[in-house]
Short mmCIF file of C-alpha atoms in Angstrom, two decimals:
data_model
loop_
_atom_site.label_atom_id
_atom_site.label_comp_id
_atom_site.label_asym_id
_atom_site.label_seq_id
_atom_site.Cartn_x
_atom_site.Cartn_y
_atom_site.Cartn_z
CA MET V 1 0.32 28.71 25.08
CA ASN V 2 -1.49 30.79 22.47
CA ALA V 3 -4.50 29.62 20.45
CA THR V 4 -2.39 28.80 17.37
CA ASP V 5 -0.06 26.56 19.38
CA ALA V 6 -3.04 24.83 21.00
CA ARG V 7 -4.63 24.11 17.63
CA SER V 8 -1.31 22.84 16.29
CA ARG V 9 -0.82 20.44 19.20
CA ALA V 10 -4.41 19.23 18.94
CA GLY V 11 -3.89 18.62 15.23
CA GLN V 12 -0.69 16.69 15.94
CA ALA V 13 -2.54 14.54 18.47
CA ASP V 14 -5.25 13.82 15.90
CA VAL V 15 -2.65 12.77 13.33
CA ALA V 16 -0.91 10.56 15.88
CA GLU V 17 -4.21 8.83 16.67
CA GLN V 18 -4.93 8.37 12.97
CA GLY V 19 -1.47 6.87 12.55
CA ARG V 20 -2.15 4.40 15.36
CA ILE V 21 -5.46 3.41 13.75
CA CYS V 22 -3.73 2.90 10.40
CA ALA V 23 -1.24 0.65 12.18
CA LEU V 24 -4.18 -1.37 13.56
CA ALA V 25 -5.46 -1.67 10.00
CA THR V 26 -2.03 -2.80 8.78
CA ARG V 27 -2.02 -5.57 11.38
CA GLY V 28 -5.51 -6.50 10.22
CA VAL V 29 -4.48 -6.68 6.57
CA ARG V 30 -1.61 -9.03 7.36
CA ASP V 31 -3.99 -11.29 9.25
CA LEU V 32 -6.47 -11.27 6.35
CA GLN V 33 -3.65 -12.21 3.98
CA GLU V 34 -3.17 -15.31 6.09
CA VAL V 35 -6.90 -16.04 5.86
CA THR V 36 -7.02 -15.73 2.07
CA ALA V 37 -3.87 -17.84 1.72
CA ALA V 38 -5.47 -20.56 3.85
CA HIS V 39 -8.71 -20.46 1.81
CA PRO V 40 -7.64 -20.07 -1.84
CA GLY V 41 -10.81 -21.70 -3.12
CA LEU V 42 -12.88 -18.93 -1.53
CA PHE V 43 -10.81 -15.90 -2.49
CA SER V 44 -9.49 -16.71 -5.95
CA ALA V 45 -11.61 -14.08 -7.76
CA ASP V 46 -9.83 -10.88 -8.77
CA THR V 47 -12.35 -8.89 -6.72
CA PHE V 48 -10.60 -10.07 -3.55
CA ASP V 49 -7.54 -7.97 -4.20
CA SER V 50 -5.15 -6.33 -1.76
CA ALA V 51 -7.19 -3.12 -1.81
CA MET V 52 -10.28 -4.98 -0.58
CA LEU V 53 -8.35 -6.56 2.28
CA SER V 54 -7.03 -3.12 3.21
CA SER V 55 -10.51 -1.58 3.03
CA VAL V 56 -11.99 -4.28 5.27
CA ALA V 57 -9.27 -3.99 7.89
CA THR V 58 -9.37 -0.19 7.80
CA ALA V 59 -13.15 -0.08 8.25
CA ILE V 60 -12.94 -2.13 11.43
CA ALA V 61 -9.89 -0.28 12.80
CA PHE V 62 -11.53 3.14 12.38
CA THR V 63 -14.86 1.96 13.77
CA ALA V 64 -13.48 0.49 17.02
CA PRO V 65 -10.01 2.01 17.47
CA TRP V 66 -9.91 1.55 21.25
CA HIS V 67 -9.32 -2.19 20.78
CA SER V 68 -6.05 -3.93 20.04
CA ALA V 69 -5.38 -5.70 16.74
CA ASP V 70 -5.79 -9.06 18.48
CA GLU V 71 -9.16 -8.01 19.91
CA LEU V 72 -10.36 -6.92 16.44
CA ARG V 73 -9.16 -10.06 14.67
CA ILE V 74 -12.45 -11.99 14.78
CA THR V 75 -14.50 -8.96 13.75
CA THR V 76 -12.20 -8.21 10.81
CA ARG V 77 -12.22 -11.82 9.64
CA THR V 78 -16.01 -11.91 9.92
CA LEU V 79 -16.41 -8.85 7.70
CA LEU V 80 -14.20 -10.49 5.05
CA TRP V 81 -16.32 -13.66 5.35
CA VAL V 82 -19.44 -11.55 4.72
CA PHE V 83 -17.96 -10.31 1.44
CA ALA V 84 -17.17 -13.90 0.49
CA ALA V 85 -20.75 -14.95 1.28
CA ASP V 86 -22.09 -12.08 -0.81
CA TRP V 87 -19.92 -13.15 -3.74
CA GLN V 88 -20.97 -16.78 -3.43
CA VAL V 89 -24.69 -15.95 -3.48
CA ASP V 90 -24.87 -12.93 -5.76
CA TYR V 91 -22.34 -13.90 -8.42
CA LEU V 92 -21.65 -17.63 -8.26
CA ALA V 93 -25.03 -19.16 -7.41
CA THR V 94 -26.90 -20.05 -10.60
CA SER V 95 -30.14 -21.30 -9.05
CA ALA V 96 -32.30 -21.02 -5.96
CA ASP V 97 -31.16 -24.55 -5.07
CA ASP V 98 -27.55 -23.34 -5.03
CA VAL V 99 -28.50 -20.62 -2.59
CA ARG V 100 -30.51 -22.95 -0.36
CA THR V 101 -27.66 -25.47 -0.24
CA LEU V 102 -25.11 -22.85 0.74
CA VAL V 103 -27.39 -21.43 3.43
CA ALA V 104 -28.17 -24.86 4.86
CA GLU V 105 -24.48 -25.77 5.05
CA CYS V 106 -23.57 -22.56 6.87
CA LEU V 107 -26.44 -22.77 9.34
CA ALA V 108 -25.49 -26.37 10.10
CA VAL V 109 -21.95 -25.19 10.83
CA ALA V 110 -23.37 -22.51 13.13
CA ASP V 111 -25.18 -25.33 14.96
CA GLY V 112 -21.89 -27.19 15.42
CA ALA V 113 -21.58 -29.41 12.34
CA ASP V 114 -18.34 -29.93 10.46
CA PRO V 115 -18.21 -28.17 7.08
CA PRO V 116 -18.74 -30.45 4.07
CA ALA V 117 -15.59 -31.28 2.14
CA GLY V 118 -14.77 -28.72 -0.51
CA ARG V 119 -17.31 -26.18 0.73
CA HIS V 120 -15.06 -23.21 1.34
CA LEU V 121 -17.54 -20.68 2.75
CA ALA V 122 -18.77 -23.15 5.37
CA ARG V 123 -15.18 -24.06 6.23
CA LEU V 124 -14.20 -20.46 6.97
CA LEU V 125 -17.39 -19.98 8.99
CA ALA V 126 -16.41 -23.03 11.05
CA ASP V 127 -13.05 -21.37 11.74
CA LEU V 128 -14.83 -18.22 12.93
CA ARG V 129 -17.22 -20.26 15.07
CA ASP V 130 -14.31 -22.05 16.71
CA ASP V 131 -12.50 -18.76 17.34
CA LEU V 132 -15.61 -17.36 18.99
CA ALA V 133 -15.94 -20.50 21.08
CA THR V 134 -12.78 -19.42 22.93
CA VAL V 135 -14.58 -16.28 24.12
CA PRO V 136 -16.43 -16.74 27.46
CA ALA V 137 -19.51 -14.81 26.31
CA PHE V 138 -20.10 -17.07 23.32
CA ASP V 139 -21.79 -19.81 25.32
CA ARG V 140 -24.54 -17.39 26.28
CA LEU V 141 -24.68 -15.42 23.05
CA ARG V 142 -24.36 -18.22 20.54
CA PRO V 143 -28.15 -18.32 19.90
CA VAL V 144 -28.10 -14.58 19.16
CA TRP V 145 -25.12 -14.97 16.83
CA ARG V 146 -26.84 -17.86 15.08
CA ASP V 147 -30.09 -15.91 14.75
CA GLU V 148 -28.31 -12.94 13.17
CA LEU V 149 -26.57 -15.28 10.72
CA GLU V 150 -29.93 -16.78 9.76
CA ARG V 151 -31.45 -13.32 9.35
CA MET V 152 -28.58 -12.31 7.10
CA PHE V 153 -28.96 -15.37 4.89
CA ALA V 154 -32.75 -15.02 4.72
CA ALA V 155 -32.33 -11.45 3.50
CA VAL V 156 -29.62 -12.39 1.01
CA ALA V 157 -31.74 -15.23 -0.38
CA ARG V 158 -34.79 -12.96 -0.58
CA GLU V 159 -32.85 -10.42 -2.64
CA TRP V 160 -31.60 -13.22 -4.91
CA ASP V 161 -35.23 -14.20 -5.51
CA TRP V 162 -36.20 -10.59 -6.26
CA LYS V 163 -33.42 -10.24 -8.81
CA ASN V 164 -34.18 -13.52 -10.52
CA ALA V 165 -37.98 -13.55 -10.37
CA PRO V 166 -39.68 -14.06 -13.75
CA GLY V 167 -40.89 -10.74 -15.08
CA GLY V 168 -38.52 -8.79 -12.84
CA SER V 169 -40.95 -8.08 -9.99
CA LEU V 170 -39.04 -5.71 -7.69
CA PRO V 171 -39.84 -4.71 -4.09
CA THR V 172 -40.93 -1.29 -2.93
CA LEU V 173 -38.32 0.90 -1.26
CA ASP V 174 -39.91 0.21 2.13
CA ARG V 175 -39.73 -3.54 1.65
CA TYR V 176 -36.19 -3.26 0.36
CA LEU V 177 -35.14 -1.39 3.51
CA ASP V 178 -36.91 -3.97 5.66
CA ASN V 179 -34.52 -6.47 4.05
CA ALA V 180 -31.39 -4.54 5.06
CA ASP V 181 -30.07 -7.53 7.01
CA ASN V 182 -28.60 -8.56 3.65
CA LEU V 183 -25.91 -5.95 4.34
CA ALA V 184 -24.83 -8.16 7.30
CA CYS V 185 -23.91 -5.17 9.44
CA SER V 186 -26.00 -6.55 12.31
CA PHE V 187 -24.31 -9.96 12.06
CA VAL V 188 -20.87 -8.35 12.15
CA ASN V 189 -21.95 -6.21 15.12
CA VAL V 190 -23.11 -9.21 17.12
CA THR V 191 -19.86 -10.98 16.37
CA HIS V 192 -17.92 -7.90 17.46
CA TRP V 193 -19.90 -7.40 20.68
CA THR V 194 -19.55 -11.09 21.53
CA ALA V 195 -15.82 -11.12 20.90
CA THR V 196 -14.98 -7.81 22.61
CA GLY V 197 -17.97 -6.68 24.69
CA ASP V 198 -17.71 -6.09 28.39
CA GLY V 199 -20.50 -6.95 30.80
CA ASN V 200 -22.24 -3.60 30.41
CA CYS V 201 -22.32 -3.98 26.63
CA LEU V 202 -23.81 -7.44 26.87
CA ARG V 203 -26.43 -6.34 29.39
CA HIS V 204 -27.71 -3.83 26.83
CA LEU V 205 -27.43 -6.16 23.85
CA ASP V 206 -31.13 -5.98 22.92
CA GLU V 207 -30.97 -2.19 22.69
CA LEU V 208 -27.69 -2.35 20.79
CA LEU V 209 -29.28 -4.70 18.26
CA THR V 210 -32.32 -2.45 17.83
CA VAL V 211 -30.25 0.68 17.25
CA GLY V 212 -27.75 -1.22 15.12
CA ARG V 213 -30.52 -2.36 12.80
CA GLU V 214 -31.52 1.27 12.25
CA VAL V 215 -27.90 2.14 11.50
CA GLN V 216 -27.85 -0.76 9.06
CA ARG V 217 -30.74 0.77 7.09
CA VAL V 218 -28.82 4.03 6.78
CA LEU V 219 -25.71 2.19 5.62
CA ARG V 220 -27.79 0.31 3.05
CA LEU V 221 -28.77 3.60 1.39
CA VAL V 222 -25.30 5.16 1.71
CA ASN V 223 -23.93 2.10 -0.06
CA ASP V 224 -26.59 2.18 -2.77
CA LEU V 225 -26.18 5.87 -3.58
CA ALA V 226 -22.43 5.37 -4.00
CA THR V 227 -22.45 2.10 -5.95
CA HIS V 228 -25.40 2.44 -8.34
CA GLY V 229 -23.18 2.29 -11.42
CA ARG V 230 -21.47 -0.91 -10.31
CA ASP V 231 -24.76 -2.47 -9.29
CA VAL V 232 -26.20 -1.81 -12.75
CA GLN V 233 -23.10 -3.32 -14.36
CA TRP V 234 -23.07 -6.38 -12.11
CA GLY V 235 -26.83 -6.94 -12.09
CA ASP V 236 -27.25 -6.14 -8.41
CA LEU V 237 -30.35 -4.64 -6.84
CA ASN V 238 -30.11 -1.03 -5.69
CA ALA V 239 -32.53 1.39 -4.01
CA LEU V 240 -32.24 3.79 -6.95
CA MET V 241 -33.79 1.12 -9.19
CA LEU V 242 -36.94 1.09 -7.07
CA VAL V 243 -37.99 4.74 -7.23
CA PRO V 244 -38.79 7.16 -10.06
CA ASP V 245 -36.55 9.91 -8.67
CA PRO V 246 -33.20 9.60 -6.79
CA VAL V 247 -34.30 12.48 -4.58
CA LEU V 248 -36.70 10.06 -2.87
CA VAL V 249 -33.76 7.90 -1.77
CA ARG V 250 -31.75 10.89 -0.59
CA ASP V 251 -34.73 12.21 1.38
CA ARG V 252 -35.26 8.82 3.00
CA LEU V 253 -31.57 8.65 3.87
CA ALA V 254 -31.77 12.06 5.57
CA GLN V 255 -34.84 10.98 7.57
CA LEU V 256 -33.27 7.71 8.66
CA THR V 257 -30.00 9.41 9.57
CA ARG V 258 -31.77 11.92 11.82
CA ARG V 259 -33.65 9.07 13.49
CA CYS V 260 -30.41 7.14 14.00
CA HIS V 261 -28.63 10.02 15.68
CA GLY V 262 -31.59 10.50 18.01
CA LEU V 263 -31.46 6.83 19.01
CA LEU V 264 -27.69 7.00 19.43
CA ASP V 265 -28.05 10.03 21.71
CA LEU V 266 -30.33 7.98 23.96
CA LEU V 267 -28.06 4.93 23.81
CA ALA V 268 -25.04 7.04 24.75
CA GLU V 269 -26.58 7.65 28.18
CA ARG V 270 -26.16 3.93 28.96
CA GLU V 271 -23.56 2.70 26.48
CA PRO V 272 -21.37 5.63 25.34
CA ARG V 273 -18.67 3.46 23.79
CA GLN V 274 -21.05 1.40 21.66
CA ALA V 275 -22.97 4.50 20.65
CA ASP V 276 -19.64 5.93 19.51
CA TYR V 277 -18.89 2.65 17.70
CA MET V 278 -22.08 2.97 15.65
CA ARG V 279 -21.60 6.69 15.01
CA ARG V 280 -18.18 5.85 13.66
CA GLN V 281 -19.75 3.22 11.40
CA LEU V 282 -21.96 5.92 9.93
CA SER V 283 -19.18 8.47 9.55
CA PHE V 284 -16.55 6.11 8.17
CA THR V 285 -18.91 4.63 5.60
CA ALA V 286 -20.12 8.04 4.44
CA GLY V 287 -16.55 9.24 4.02
CA PHE V 288 -15.24 6.06 2.43
CA TYR V 289 -17.88 5.94 -0.29
CA GLN V 290 -17.13 9.51 -1.31
CA VAL V 291 -13.89 8.20 -2.82
CA SER V 292 -13.87 4.43 -3.28
CA ASP V 293 -15.67 1.09 -3.08
CA PHE V 294 -14.79 -2.14 -1.29
CA TRP V 295 -15.08 -4.36 -4.35
CA GLY V 296 -12.35 -4.64 -6.96
CA THR V 297 -12.89 -5.15 -10.67
CA PRO V 298 -14.30 -8.61 -11.51
#
């Protein structure tokens, strides 16, 4: 076989693998369609269009393609729930009391309570909790899952306060990055590792969480650089609003990305698959935001 034939066959294998991943995403979209149909009160806004469902399912399929569609179901549903939570807090909550009520309801559900009647976000979270309860590792990891959920909500509520503070007092870039749990990447990761992780993965969970939080900071800036225009239009907070020159954000992104890859190199010595999972998060997100956004038009 000559070099041209070898490259051609390698390219065909790459395309075949991409086709299989797209099929995983297709299965994920059909499952998310069932979720949105079962929770019309949560997904009635035009932003939750078919393109968003496809983007959510595709992100998970490309990040962890070695799993089956059934194994990725909880992770994919959780990412959609995160978008619903973001919408409820950022765009529907009209007061700090609204935010506190929503957070309290969801944390109570995480602790085992039934969702209040008519509270759609808490109801879907209860569904996810019950799905996770069928996974053997959840008994041991439920406190971690609950802690990540609380961290996510604390960060989301903190950003809501920053945006709505009298006089528009905004955080520094450093403080903003310290609040990157509002992206909920770490919460989705814990859900994913609980639902799909083998024993080796779970033994290294503390390290996975530490590295994943660094990845989350990178993804926060990748997101912000790509969505500044929408954030201005929608009244969202964005890293570019916190600095006098966008170059400062790009420089910080480069620094954090180098640090992340160094940490992932070390992690790969013990957990190669999960290091690959987080590298794929970085690569997929960077590529995706070159062309599109998850959110539809409100």
